[in-house]
XYZ file of C-alpha atoms in Angstrom:
58
model
C 204.727 -41.291 71.875
C 203.441 -44.751 71.204
C 200.278 -44.931 69.275
C 198.898 -48.121 68.153
C 196.369 -49.962 66.228
C 194.604 -52.498 68.799
C 192.205 -55.122 68.362
C 189.856 -55.605 71.070
C 190.291 -59.192 72.194
C 191.537 -59.988 68.561
C 193.746 -62.835 67.421
C 197.480 -62.798 68.130
C 199.201 -61.407 65.308
C 202.789 -62.444 65.758
C 205.202 -62.370 68.702
C 202.307 -62.663 70.977
C 200.962 -59.181 70.385
C 197.171 -58.366 68.979
C 198.519 -54.789 67.737
C 200.956 -53.142 65.556
C 202.262 -49.996 66.229
C 202.030 -46.999 63.668
C 205.973 -46.744 63.608
C 206.269 -50.390 62.720
C 203.790 -50.019 59.626
C 205.753 -46.689 58.728
C 209.461 -48.938 58.910
C 207.656 -51.331 56.698
C 206.442 -48.778 54.133
C 209.991 -46.884 54.150
C 211.672 -50.446 53.670
C 209.588 -51.287 50.753
C 209.760 -47.856 49.001
C 213.748 -47.813 49.549
C 213.753 -51.361 47.903
C 211.417 -50.252 45.072
C 213.706 -46.888 44.384
C 216.912 -49.238 44.246
C 215.282 -51.735 41.830
C 214.254 -48.777 39.576
C 217.069 -46.254 40.109
C 219.858 -48.474 40.841
C 222.161 -48.246 43.552
C 223.684 -44.920 44.333
C 227.585 -44.851 44.930
C 228.274 -43.261 48.320
C 231.324 -40.588 48.122
C 234.004 -41.950 49.870
C 234.272 -39.180 52.113
C 231.224 -39.737 53.496
C 231.617 -43.252 53.971
C 234.978 -42.166 55.910
C 232.444 -40.025 58.230
C 234.504 -36.843 56.911
C 232.580 -33.542 58.646
C 233.931 -31.528 55.790
C 231.939 -33.209 53.197
C 228.533 -31.507 54.284
């Protein structure tokens, strides 16, 4: 399902579009919050079994 916030005959924002989809806003929020957490909490080490894709680690 595509939901967008459209500007009726408004200016072109970027990439030749005059709208931003809700999912694009959500992706930006997720990215910024992930960066925020990595700065506040530090990077979390991924267990080697998960890096290798071991199905027994679940």
